[in-house]
Amino acid sequence: MKITVKVFQDAQTLQTKTFDEGVFRIGRSEFSDIVLADDKISRSQVELRVNETAVYFTNMASPGSVKLNGRSKETGEIADGDELSVGPYLLLIGYGGEDEQPVPEPAAEMPAEEGAAPAEGLMEGFLPDGEAQEAAQGFGNAEPQPELESPAEPAGSFASIGAIDTDVEAKPVVAKLVFTEGPKKGEELTLEAYEVSFGRSKKADIFLDDEKLSRLHAKITRVGMGFRLIDLESHNGTFVNGMRVLEHPLASFDEIQLGSTKIRFLIHDVLAGLDKNQVGTSLMQTGAGVDQTESVMMGGALAPDQAFEVAAHGGDQLLEVPPVAEPMASSPMRNRRNQMLIGAVIGLLVVYLLLPNGERKTTVPGTEGVVADKAADVKIPPSMPKEYGELSEDLQRSIEGSYNSALKAADAQDWESAVGHLKSIHENLPYYKKSRELADKYAKKLKEKQVAVAQEKAKNDEKQDLAMYLQEGIEYLKEGDFERAGEAFNSAIVIDPSNAIAAKGLRAADAKVRDISQLPPEVDPEMEKKRAVLELFQRAVAALQQKQYQEAINNAEQARKVELKNDTQYLNEAKQIIDQARMLQKEEFEPFLISAKEKFAEGDYNGSRNLCEEMLKKDPSYEEASSCVLRARKNLNRLAKEAYTHGYILESMNRIEEAKQYWNRAKTYVRQGDEYYDKVVRKLDYYQ
């Protein structure tokens, strides 16, 4: 395919270029295929991909900076006559070269009579020279002629899906990923989001622990009723069915390879619920017991009656029925051929249904040559010995050696080898000494070691990512690309908020200074405010995790008091932390607080004080509990003062025993640190 791109600015044509198939760049860089000399344009703003049948674009700069026909899009297909808005420029994309004009379709004449042979001029618009006369002569034959492909609708295009009125497009299409190789081997994932990214970075939606992958390697995007795989400029490439691709439509049973990871892509549609008048997109059966996964194919669709008849068999058989293409309204000969073909197919179906069950033959792909009677191939494994004495002497020595090797490996903390030796024992003998107990113990140790190694690797990856972001930011600063430099330094701050180089780099990007060492020493007030807000958020989150709800509320409220320019998102996030902390605080402490208030009202100040102090142990900053303790303590000190005074009066009257009773009562009201505690204890110790 060939396309022509016209660039406009302020209704004036700046340049016109024609491209053949390939990948082309649009941007400010002098190395771009279309150079847009404007500071608002990135060095590499848009990527165009032209293949045999379609044109696609991808936004390579900040999100929302490219519009397709007036609407912001990051990637998509470009139709003939579409407009791309890139900054102050308007790009008009047309199919074909600059000098090519659309050729009008020849008008078709209708035959005078239904049974009459078509006129010779009728065939000229649809058949090559030399075949028109042959087709005209054989038009009356009963044998159906081979269908012609419409040049306007290539096989595999989306036009072939929408050619017939169908309800399949209104049905939900769900995709599933089955990991067959790699770190996630054996896992399955249902795609629910419209876009899912893969990579070695923790920012990717699906994290793959593979050094061969880029940080953001590739992504799967839902486009209409289908899915597309897009490579994100990965270093080692993205492959579909063994072929390296930049962007590729996905169908059921496609195999995606990202580094050492292989993924089987499956699409589940809703064919089971179609009525007779609905169109079946495709019926794929892989035999009994296989996952009933059906694919939305991009080729020709079955006719309505065919889809209904095939679905009526319950999916237990696969009929090899040729697809029926859409008839062309401008060709009576094509309509006649389609009618004949549909009649032949219906006749085949009737003959098939009338055959006895024993004479029917089904064709299931991948099952040729399989013996029907599978019971003859079933091999029953020999029973495993249950006792050590049932084994041969050689096997006994082998088991004893494996057991001793497992103990030695455990002493050396080589848990993987220890588990492997014990596993070799259990393959021949279910129980031997303490092998089962040791196997569980060593497997747990191995898991702990693997977790520790994974955590250490994650820390190292963060350090590597931090160093990489800092290096990228410094390089972008030197090139004068301050926008990307700011993005790189922002990513570094997310990993390490206290990193001084990242903070200076961000200031340099804002000030458009290419060298960090030349950055003025002035402190940016807005940056200091952002740093203070970030620190308060970290404290609030940490307090919330430690169930110190009041401290989390206080830190979040302080963060809301800071005023940042052009940023209000932190206000909503702080409000969410406050609401969550108050809800959890109410759920955990409200029953204790109610009981404490009831005991206080009944005069049981000690009981009220105990409950409130218990709440303070869980959350020392809980204001309600602190107020409760103060009220109870105040009343207890009042009672202690009254009892101490009565005892003092009785002591002056030489009624010591009665005085000691009052002092003992006063001691029950106070605790160490209270006002009358030391006085009461001294009196009791004196008369002890």
XYZ file of C-alpha atoms in Angstrom:
688
model
C 0.000 0.000 0.000
C 1.084 3.564 -0.638
C -0.120 6.616 1.337
C 0.191 10.375 0.905
C 0.596 12.685 3.942
C -0.157 16.397 3.593
C 0.948 18.730 6.413
C -1.063 21.926 7.053
C -0.553 24.841 9.432
C -2.979 27.745 9.628
C -4.773 26.433 6.498
C -1.525 26.510 4.504
C 0.079 23.436 2.974
C 3.640 23.042 4.296
C 4.729 19.743 2.755
C 3.445 16.640 1.010
C 5.139 13.244 1.209
C 4.337 9.797 -0.156
C 5.302 6.598 1.724
C 5.346 2.941 0.748
C 5.069 0.069 3.237
C 7.258 0.421 6.334
C 7.666 2.294 9.632
C 8.053 6.095 9.611
C 8.573 8.753 12.290
C 7.085 12.236 12.637
C 8.696 14.709 15.028
C 11.010 17.625 15.678
C 14.214 15.642 15.118
C 16.040 16.265 11.864
C 16.216 12.499 11.401
C 12.399 12.155 11.263
C 10.695 11.258 7.993
C 8.400 14.276 8.427
C 10.069 17.112 10.342
C 7.731 19.415 12.329
C 9.906 22.316 13.499
C 8.109 23.444 16.647
C 9.201 23.431 20.304
C 5.861 21.871 21.324
C 6.614 18.790 19.225
C 8.752 16.005 20.691
C 11.826 14.716 18.897
C 9.880 11.579 18.001
C 6.167 12.410 18.284
C 4.259 9.908 16.101
C 5.103 6.547 14.529
C 3.293 5.521 11.305
C 3.185 1.848 10.259
C 2.068 1.095 6.703
C 1.425 -2.499 5.640
C -0.340 -4.138 2.699
C -3.898 -3.456 3.868
C -3.929 -0.814 6.602
C -2.174 2.141 8.259
C -1.640 2.453 12.031
C -0.258 5.207 14.243
C 1.188 5.284 17.773
C 1.721 8.336 20.004
C 5.374 8.215 21.152
C 5.208 11.365 23.341
C 3.124 12.453 26.341
C -0.475 11.133 26.525
C -3.154 13.245 24.863
C -0.761 15.109 22.543
C -2.105 13.444 19.353
C -5.701 13.591 18.115
C -7.355 11.466 15.424
C -10.234 13.319 13.774
C -10.411 15.684 16.750
C -10.385 12.997 19.489
C -7.337 12.154 21.641
C -6.017 8.652 20.949
C -2.745 6.903 21.749
C -2.834 4.302 18.966
C -5.247 3.159 16.287
C -5.962 2.502 12.636
C -6.061 5.365 10.127
C -8.695 5.274 7.407
C -8.488 7.009 4.041
C -9.064 10.745 4.553
C -8.479 10.768 8.349
C -6.841 13.761 10.041
C -4.076 13.680 12.681
C -3.648 16.765 14.889
C -0.095 17.114 16.238
C 0.440 20.379 18.103
C -0.271 23.275 15.724
C -0.070 20.982 12.681
C -2.803 19.094 10.834
C -1.836 15.956 8.898
C -4.221 14.667 6.198
C -3.625 10.988 5.304
C -4.852 9.614 2.007
C -4.497 6.157 0.511
C -2.503 5.969 -2.713
C 0.101 8.236 -4.325
C -0.272 11.972 -4.757
C -1.291 11.634 -8.406
C -3.627 8.649 -7.964
C -7.368 9.219 -8.306
C -10.169 6.825 -7.340
C -11.469 4.850 -10.332
C -15.295 4.770 -10.572
C -16.907 1.344 -10.632
C -18.498 0.326 -13.969
C -22.272 0.421 -14.063
C -23.859 -3.016 -14.267
C -26.781 -3.638 -16.602
C -29.669 -5.809 -15.420
C -30.635 -8.694 -17.723
C -33.964 -8.413 -19.450
C -35.207 -11.740 -18.154
C -34.358 -13.702 -15.040
C -33.212 -16.792 -16.905
C -31.385 -14.927 -19.639
C -27.612 -15.092 -19.849
C -25.859 -11.979 -18.620
C -24.636 -9.477 -21.124
C -20.975 -9.464 -21.963
C -20.535 -5.984 -20.544
C -21.799 -7.178 -17.183
C -18.754 -9.423 -16.693
C -16.134 -6.802 -17.494
C -16.194 -5.158 -14.124
C -15.675 -8.372 -12.146
C -13.739 -10.942 -14.217
C -10.368 -10.636 -15.980
C -10.269 -10.551 -19.750
C -10.679 -14.018 -21.230
C -12.785 -15.298 -18.344
C -15.841 -13.130 -18.909
C -16.960 -15.050 -21.986
C -16.333 -18.409 -20.297
C -18.333 -17.322 -17.249
C -21.182 -16.085 -19.456
C -21.376 -19.419 -21.248
C -21.383 -21.458 -18.025
C -23.774 -19.231 -16.127
C -26.731 -21.518 -16.642
C -24.955 -24.640 -15.387
C -26.013 -26.153 -12.082
C -22.423 -26.410 -10.812
C -21.465 -23.452 -8.626
C -18.586 -21.375 -9.900
C -15.693 -20.394 -7.590
C -16.366 -17.213 -5.657
C -14.434 -14.096 -6.588
C -12.754 -12.021 -3.914
C -13.728 -8.383 -3.796
C -10.670 -6.142 -4.122
C -12.265 -3.625 -1.804
C -12.495 -6.165 1.024
C -9.311 -8.244 1.423
C -9.483 -11.541 3.232
C -8.998 -11.127 6.921
C -10.265 -7.528 7.053
C -12.845 -6.223 9.488
C -15.192 -5.518 6.623
C -15.880 -9.216 6.273
C -17.207 -9.326 9.821
C -19.558 -6.398 9.460
C -20.731 -7.456 5.982
C -23.785 -9.233 7.358
C -26.094 -7.856 10.018
C -25.092 -9.747 13.121
C -25.520 -9.554 16.888
C -22.082 -10.980 17.618
C -20.564 -7.483 17.785
C -22.941 -6.589 20.604
C -21.865 -9.606 22.637
C -19.038 -9.296 25.191
C -15.721 -10.773 24.026
C -13.423 -12.005 26.794
C -9.769 -12.881 26.242
C -7.679 -15.221 28.351
C -3.909 -15.584 28.634
C -2.432 -19.011 29.391
C 1.257 -18.890 30.347
C 2.902 -22.013 28.893
C 6.557 -21.146 29.566
C 8.475 -18.670 31.712
C 8.233 -17.423 35.311
C 4.404 -17.613 35.318
C 4.162 -21.039 33.691
C 0.835 -22.735 34.436
C -0.992 -19.521 35.382
C -4.074 -18.217 33.585
C -5.291 -14.635 33.414
C -8.558 -13.204 32.109
C -8.172 -9.819 30.384
C -10.721 -7.438 31.892
C -9.002 -4.090 31.271
C -8.890 -2.409 27.878
C -5.094 -2.265 28.009
C -2.589 -4.547 29.780
C 1.181 -4.016 29.741
C 3.974 -6.557 30.250
C 7.516 -5.906 31.433
C 10.301 -6.274 33.947
C 9.319 -3.081 35.786
C 6.886 -3.105 38.690
C 4.998 -0.356 36.867
C 3.873 -2.914 34.297
C 0.390 -4.385 34.786
C 1.858 -7.911 34.538
C 5.313 -8.183 36.119
C 7.551 -10.818 34.492
C 10.788 -11.558 36.329
C 12.922 -11.981 33.228
C 16.164 -10.103 32.508
C 15.581 -10.503 28.754
C 12.542 -8.188 28.933
C 12.531 -4.412 28.839
C 11.002 -2.480 31.712
C 7.852 -1.896 29.630
C 8.143 -4.535 26.906
C 4.738 -4.835 25.197
C 1.020 -4.341 25.727
C -2.284 -5.855 24.614
C -4.978 -3.322 23.694
C -8.673 -3.918 22.992
C -9.556 -2.401 19.603
C -13.263 -2.606 18.824
C -14.235 -6.287 19.080
C -10.649 -7.510 18.786
C -7.277 -7.276 20.483
C -3.900 -6.061 19.254
C -0.391 -6.735 20.547
C 1.876 -3.659 20.463
C 5.632 -3.736 21.021
C 6.830 -0.850 23.245
C 10.253 -0.422 21.596
C 11.602 -3.458 23.447
C 15.267 -4.391 23.115
C 14.835 -8.111 22.386
C 11.563 -7.834 20.478
C 8.023 -9.217 20.649
C 7.015 -12.343 18.709
C 3.671 -13.795 17.566
C 3.733 -17.361 16.255
C 7.531 -17.122 15.876
C 7.507 -13.870 13.868
C 8.807 -10.584 15.302
C 6.160 -7.855 15.203
C 5.738 -4.210 16.091
C 1.931 -4.394 16.131
C -0.217 -7.416 15.376
C -3.924 -8.358 15.633
C -4.496 -11.333 17.935
C -6.722 -14.341 17.307
C -7.433 -17.452 19.347
C -4.537 -19.872 19.793
C -1.899 -17.282 18.818
C 1.361 -17.855 20.699
C 2.968 -14.700 22.131
C 6.642 -14.808 23.140
C 8.244 -12.155 25.361
C 11.776 -13.206 26.303
C 11.555 -16.658 27.891
C 7.788 -16.272 28.461
C 5.331 -17.902 26.070
C 1.631 -17.079 26.264
C -1.285 -18.805 24.564
C -3.936 -16.209 23.624
C -7.574 -17.380 23.697
C -10.838 -15.555 22.933
C -14.153 -16.693 24.438
C -17.244 -15.561 22.547
C -20.943 -16.288 23.083
C -21.916 -18.492 20.136
C -23.963 -20.802 22.363
C -26.675 -18.149 22.766
C -27.250 -17.321 19.064
C -30.694 -17.621 17.479
C -31.312 -19.177 14.099
C -31.318 -15.757 12.411
C -27.979 -14.777 13.944
C -24.669 -15.339 12.228
C -22.045 -17.710 13.609
C -18.616 -16.141 13.316
C -16.637 -19.425 13.595
C -16.950 -22.804 15.278
C -13.712 -24.267 16.554
C -13.724 -27.617 18.279
C -10.568 -29.420 19.312
C -12.228 -32.667 20.416
C -13.945 -33.918 23.571
C -12.520 -32.720 26.859
C -10.757 -29.653 25.344
C -11.548 -26.132 26.529
C -14.575 -24.901 24.578
C -12.830 -21.812 23.222
C -14.200 -20.159 20.120
C -12.464 -17.520 18.040
C -13.870 -14.436 16.401
C -12.292 -15.005 12.979
C -11.486 -12.198 10.565
C -12.395 -14.170 7.410
C -15.732 -14.997 5.803
C -18.691 -15.780 8.055
C -21.095 -18.725 7.856
C -24.523 -18.136 6.481
C -27.329 -17.867 9.091
C -28.839 -21.290 8.314
C -25.405 -22.925 8.372
C -24.498 -21.460 11.739
C -27.807 -22.578 13.231
C -27.632 -26.136 11.829
C -24.036 -26.649 12.957
C -24.700 -25.236 16.440
C -27.728 -27.542 16.761
C -25.422 -30.582 17.024
C -24.293 -29.397 20.441
C -20.662 -28.986 19.379
C -19.931 -32.735 19.370
C -19.085 -32.751 15.653
C -17.418 -30.359 13.246
C -18.917 -30.082 9.786
C -16.615 -28.951 7.018
C -18.925 -26.360 5.423
C -17.450 -23.843 2.950
C -17.935 -20.213 3.979
C -20.490 -18.086 2.177
C -19.219 -14.640 1.234
C -21.422 -11.573 1.110
C -23.203 -11.120 -2.236
C -22.481 -7.933 -4.148
C -25.588 -5.875 -4.697
C -24.340 -4.565 -8.032
C -23.870 -8.049 -9.579
C -26.942 -10.187 -10.517
C -24.619 -13.006 -11.597
C -23.083 -13.063 -8.120
C -26.549 -13.191 -6.506
C -27.486 -16.110 -8.709
C -24.271 -17.933 -7.841
C -24.804 -17.363 -4.137
C -28.332 -18.774 -4.368
C -26.998 -21.872 -6.114
C -24.220 -22.286 -3.557
C -26.616 -21.919 -0.607
C -28.926 -24.489 -2.187
C -26.042 -26.931 -2.600
C -24.987 -26.477 1.026
C -28.532 -27.028 2.290
C -28.740 -30.181 0.178
C -25.505 -31.480 1.690
C -26.849 -30.820 5.193
C -30.099 -32.685 4.453
C -28.178 -35.692 3.090
C -25.918 -35.632 6.135
C -28.846 -35.579 8.572
C -30.584 -38.480 6.756
C -27.513 -40.754 6.950
C -27.487 -43.376 9.757
C -25.293 -42.545 12.717
C -22.880 -45.356 11.850
C -22.200 -43.911 8.382
C -21.515 -40.353 9.515
C -17.950 -39.228 9.473
C -16.635 -36.336 11.459
C -13.447 -34.478 10.871
C -11.699 -33.065 13.912
C -8.427 -31.240 13.255
C -5.433 -32.891 14.860
C -7.096 -36.274 15.476
C -6.230 -38.074 12.227
C -4.805 -41.541 12.833
C -5.978 -41.722 16.427
C -7.278 -45.183 17.383
C -10.909 -45.032 18.490
C -10.484 -47.557 21.240
C -8.203 -45.720 23.653
C -8.621 -48.292 26.393
C -6.062 -50.541 24.667
C -3.379 -47.794 25.031
C -3.937 -47.266 28.763
C -1.010 -48.564 30.794
C -1.522 -49.272 34.496
C 1.630 -48.349 36.455
C 3.020 -50.966 38.802
C 2.147 -50.592 42.464
C 4.772 -48.869 44.641
C 6.407 -50.937 47.426
C 5.146 -49.952 50.862
C 7.946 -51.391 53.016
C 11.705 -50.903 52.956
C 12.226 -54.670 53.095
C 10.356 -55.155 49.796
C 13.070 -53.279 47.875
C 16.143 -54.783 46.264
C 19.523 -54.364 47.962
C 20.717 -51.867 45.349
C 17.590 -49.750 45.766
C 17.926 -49.913 49.561
C 21.489 -48.613 49.326
C 20.349 -45.880 46.944
C 17.585 -44.759 49.325
C 19.930 -44.786 52.310
C 22.463 -42.744 50.330
C 19.807 -40.220 49.278
C 18.651 -39.864 52.894
C 22.203 -39.206 54.136
C 22.821 -36.786 51.250
C 19.659 -34.878 52.184
C 20.886 -34.526 55.804
C 24.309 -33.289 54.631
C 22.728 -30.804 52.218
C 20.489 -29.505 55.024
C 23.538 -29.005 57.264
C 25.057 -26.904 54.472
C 21.689 -25.043 54.122
C 21.409 -26.287 50.529
C 17.649 -26.747 50.844
C 17.037 -27.278 47.133
C 19.394 -30.285 47.007
C 17.966 -31.631 50.259
C 14.414 -31.508 48.892
C 15.595 -33.152 45.650
C 17.226 -36.093 47.517
C 14.086 -36.682 49.593
C 11.922 -36.482 46.482
C 13.996 -39.227 44.852
C 13.304 -41.403 47.924
C 9.532 -40.860 47.709
C 9.527 -41.854 44.039
C 10.434 -45.384 45.154
C 9.117 -45.568 48.728
C 6.296 -43.525 50.259
C 7.814 -43.431 53.771
C 11.362 -43.866 55.009
C 12.451 -42.904 58.536
C 11.575 -39.174 58.936
C 11.704 -38.392 55.213
C 8.166 -36.968 55.024
C 8.645 -34.711 58.032
C 12.039 -33.568 56.780
C 10.686 -32.956 53.265
C 8.021 -30.553 54.613
C 10.587 -28.816 56.807
C 13.162 -28.419 54.031
C 10.500 -27.292 51.530
C 9.484 -24.537 53.960
C 13.117 -23.501 54.375
C 13.556 -23.505 50.594
C 10.500 -21.282 50.185
C 11.831 -18.826 52.780
C 15.190 -18.733 51.002
C 13.512 -18.125 47.634
C 11.440 -15.292 49.111
C 14.572 -13.712 50.608
C 16.398 -14.012 47.278
C 13.417 -12.503 45.439
C 13.269 -9.585 47.888
C 16.989 -8.968 47.521
C 16.647 -9.111 43.732
C 13.750 -6.646 43.886
C 15.922 -4.241 45.895
C 18.737 -4.598 43.367
C 16.277 -4.024 40.521
C 15.069 -0.848 42.223
C 18.654 0.345 42.548
C 19.290 -0.427 38.889
C 16.071 1.311 37.848
C 16.991 4.332 39.975
C 20.460 4.566 38.428
C 18.979 4.151 34.949
C 16.342 6.878 35.482
C 18.986 9.261 36.810
C 21.261 8.559 33.837
C 18.413 9.027 31.362
C 17.408 12.298 33.020
C 20.950 13.675 32.846
C 21.259 12.679 29.155
C 17.915 14.281 28.295
C 19.026 17.460 30.076
C 22.184 17.584 27.967
C 20.096 17.142 24.785
C 17.711 19.873 25.870
C 14.687 17.568 26.040
C 13.467 18.943 29.388
C 10.049 17.283 29.194
C 11.466 13.745 29.104
C 14.155 14.690 31.621
C 11.419 15.704 34.064
C 9.608 12.394 33.497
C 12.815 10.423 34.172
C 13.613 12.331 37.375
C 9.988 11.995 38.537
C 10.273 8.225 38.128
C 13.491 8.288 40.177
C 11.757 10.253 42.961
C 8.973 7.655 43.086
C 11.612 4.981 43.797
C 13.663 7.120 46.246
C 11.838 10.275 47.437
C 14.942 11.494 49.313
C 17.326 11.240 46.342
C 19.122 14.586 46.043
C 20.209 14.114 42.401
C 16.630 13.416 41.298
C 15.391 16.517 43.140
C 18.080 18.688 41.537
C 17.396 17.158 38.136
C 13.697 17.942 38.424
C 14.507 21.526 39.332
C 16.896 21.732 36.384
C 14.216 20.402 34.016
C 11.709 23.001 35.298
C 14.274 25.778 34.987
C 15.465 24.419 31.579
C 19.082 24.166 32.707
C 21.131 21.545 30.837
C 23.781 21.013 33.537
C 22.825 20.181 37.124
C 26.061 21.696 38.419
C 24.979 25.080 37.016
C 21.635 24.986 38.807
C 21.131 28.030 41.054
C 21.171 27.209 44.789
C 17.813 28.860 45.443
C 15.232 26.653 47.057
C 12.036 26.276 45.116
C 9.129 26.888 47.516
C 6.777 24.705 45.532
C 9.264 21.834 45.567
C 9.648 22.155 49.328
C 5.879 22.093 49.714
C 5.622 18.979 47.559
C 8.330 17.314 49.615
C 6.527 18.229 52.853
C 3.218 16.868 51.509
C 4.903 13.645 50.403
C 6.501 13.198 53.851
C 3.156 13.776 55.597
C 1.494 11.239 53.304
C 4.148 8.647 54.105
C 3.657 9.208 57.839
C -0.126 8.961 57.503
C 0.062 5.698 55.545
C 2.569 4.192 57.993
C 0.397 5.167 60.982
C -2.664 3.685 59.290
C -0.866 0.383 58.738
C 0.186 0.316 62.416
C -3.440 1.000 63.497
C -2.517 4.409 64.930
C -5.591 5.957 63.411
C -5.501 9.334 65.150
C -1.914 9.970 64.085
C -2.856 9.065 60.495
C -5.759 11.536 60.672
C -3.520 14.312 62.064
C -0.852 13.858 59.359
C -3.440 13.759 56.571
C -5.099 16.938 57.892
C -1.715 18.692 57.966
C -1.143 17.644 54.349
C -4.503 19.188 53.377
C -3.446 22.507 54.906
C -0.499 22.826 52.476
C -1.408 24.795 49.343
C 0.140 23.559 46.103
C -0.242 25.348 42.789
C -1.991 23.508 39.971
C -2.376 20.361 42.066
C -5.506 19.370 43.953
C -5.264 15.590 43.733
C -3.436 15.353 47.060
C -6.432 16.959 48.787
C -8.705 14.106 47.716
C -6.115 11.467 48.650
C -5.675 12.989 52.110
C -9.453 13.068 52.578
C -9.611 9.363 51.686
C -6.981 8.543 54.337
C -8.901 10.559 56.952
C -12.213 8.865 56.153
C -10.662 5.395 56.171
C -8.848 6.025 59.488
C -12.006 7.331 61.168
C -14.031 4.393 59.937
C -11.481 1.865 61.244
C -11.119 3.807 64.489
C -14.855 3.759 65.015
C -15.115 0.032 64.282
C -12.319 -0.884 66.698
C -12.722 1.569 69.584
C -16.367 2.594 69.692
C -17.505 -0.452 71.757
C -14.760 0.227 74.343
C -15.605 3.932 74.439
C -19.313 3.259 75.010
C -18.544 0.844 77.854
C -16.147 3.357 79.422
C -18.800 6.083 79.359
C -21.374 3.751 80.921
C -19.000 2.822 83.769
C -18.204 6.487 84.343
C -21.915 7.294 84.598
C -22.351 4.450 87.134
C -19.495 5.814 89.279
C -17.067 3.008 88.393
C -14.229 5.392 87.595
C -11.571 2.695 87.871
C -13.356 0.519 85.272
C -13.764 3.503 82.935
C -10.095 4.412 83.350
C -8.975 0.831 82.618
C -10.922 0.673 79.360
C -9.636 4.031 78.173
C -6.032 3.159 79.025
C -6.446 -0.089 77.064
C -7.481 1.965 74.029
C -4.457 4.243 74.483
C -2.142 1.230 74.426
C -3.424 0.424 70.921
C -3.463 4.021 69.712
C -1.557 6.482 71.975
C -2.787 9.461 69.942
C -6.511 8.632 70.303
C -7.974 11.878 71.646
C -11.280 10.421 72.876
C -9.448 7.857 75.012
C -7.117 10.522 76.437
C -10.085 12.695 77.444
C -11.775 9.677 79.027
C -8.660 8.894 81.136
C -8.401 12.505 82.327
C -12.044 12.606 83.442
C -11.821 9.313 85.323
C -8.479 10.263 86.918
C -9.870 13.604 88.097
C -12.772 11.942 89.898
C -10.535 9.229 91.393
C -8.162 11.884 92.772
C -11.147 13.643 94.350
C -12.247 10.441 96.105
C -8.669 9.696 97.172
C -8.368 13.195 98.688
C -11.582 12.740 100.697
C -10.510 9.314 102.031
C -7.005 10.561 102.889
C -8.447 13.579 104.772
C -10.814 11.339 106.834
C -7.888 9.116 107.759
C -5.790 12.111 108.764
C -8.573 13.352 111.079
C -8.983 9.899 112.675
C -5.184 9.718 113.153
C -5.266 12.975 115.105
C -7.932 11.382 117.344
C -5.584 8.363 117.849
C -8.050 6.066 116.053
C -5.316 4.483 113.961
C -7.143 1.351 112.796
C -10.067 3.352 111.424
C -7.612 5.764 109.777
C -5.809 2.857 108.064
C -9.129 1.691 106.598
C -9.661 5.085 104.943
C -6.091 5.152 103.674
C -6.476 1.668 102.147
C -9.636 2.897 100.448
C -7.748 5.933 99.125
C -5.037 3.615 97.753
C -7.610 1.862 95.531
C -8.447 5.199 93.891
C -4.922 6.230 92.910
C -2.053 4.745 90.940
C 1.631 5.439 90.777
C 2.137 8.952 89.473
C -1.164 10.294 90.842
C -1.226 13.214 93.286
C -2.120 11.326 96.558
C -0.412 8.022 95.735
C 2.875 8.773 97.548
C 1.114 10.323 100.592
C -1.153 7.311 101.102
C 1.684 4.792 100.661
C 3.883 6.627 103.211
C 1.093 6.613 105.855
C 0.403 2.890 105.386
C 4.109 1.999 105.457
C 4.582 4.023 108.639
C 1.851 2.140 110.512
C 2.743 -1.225 109.056
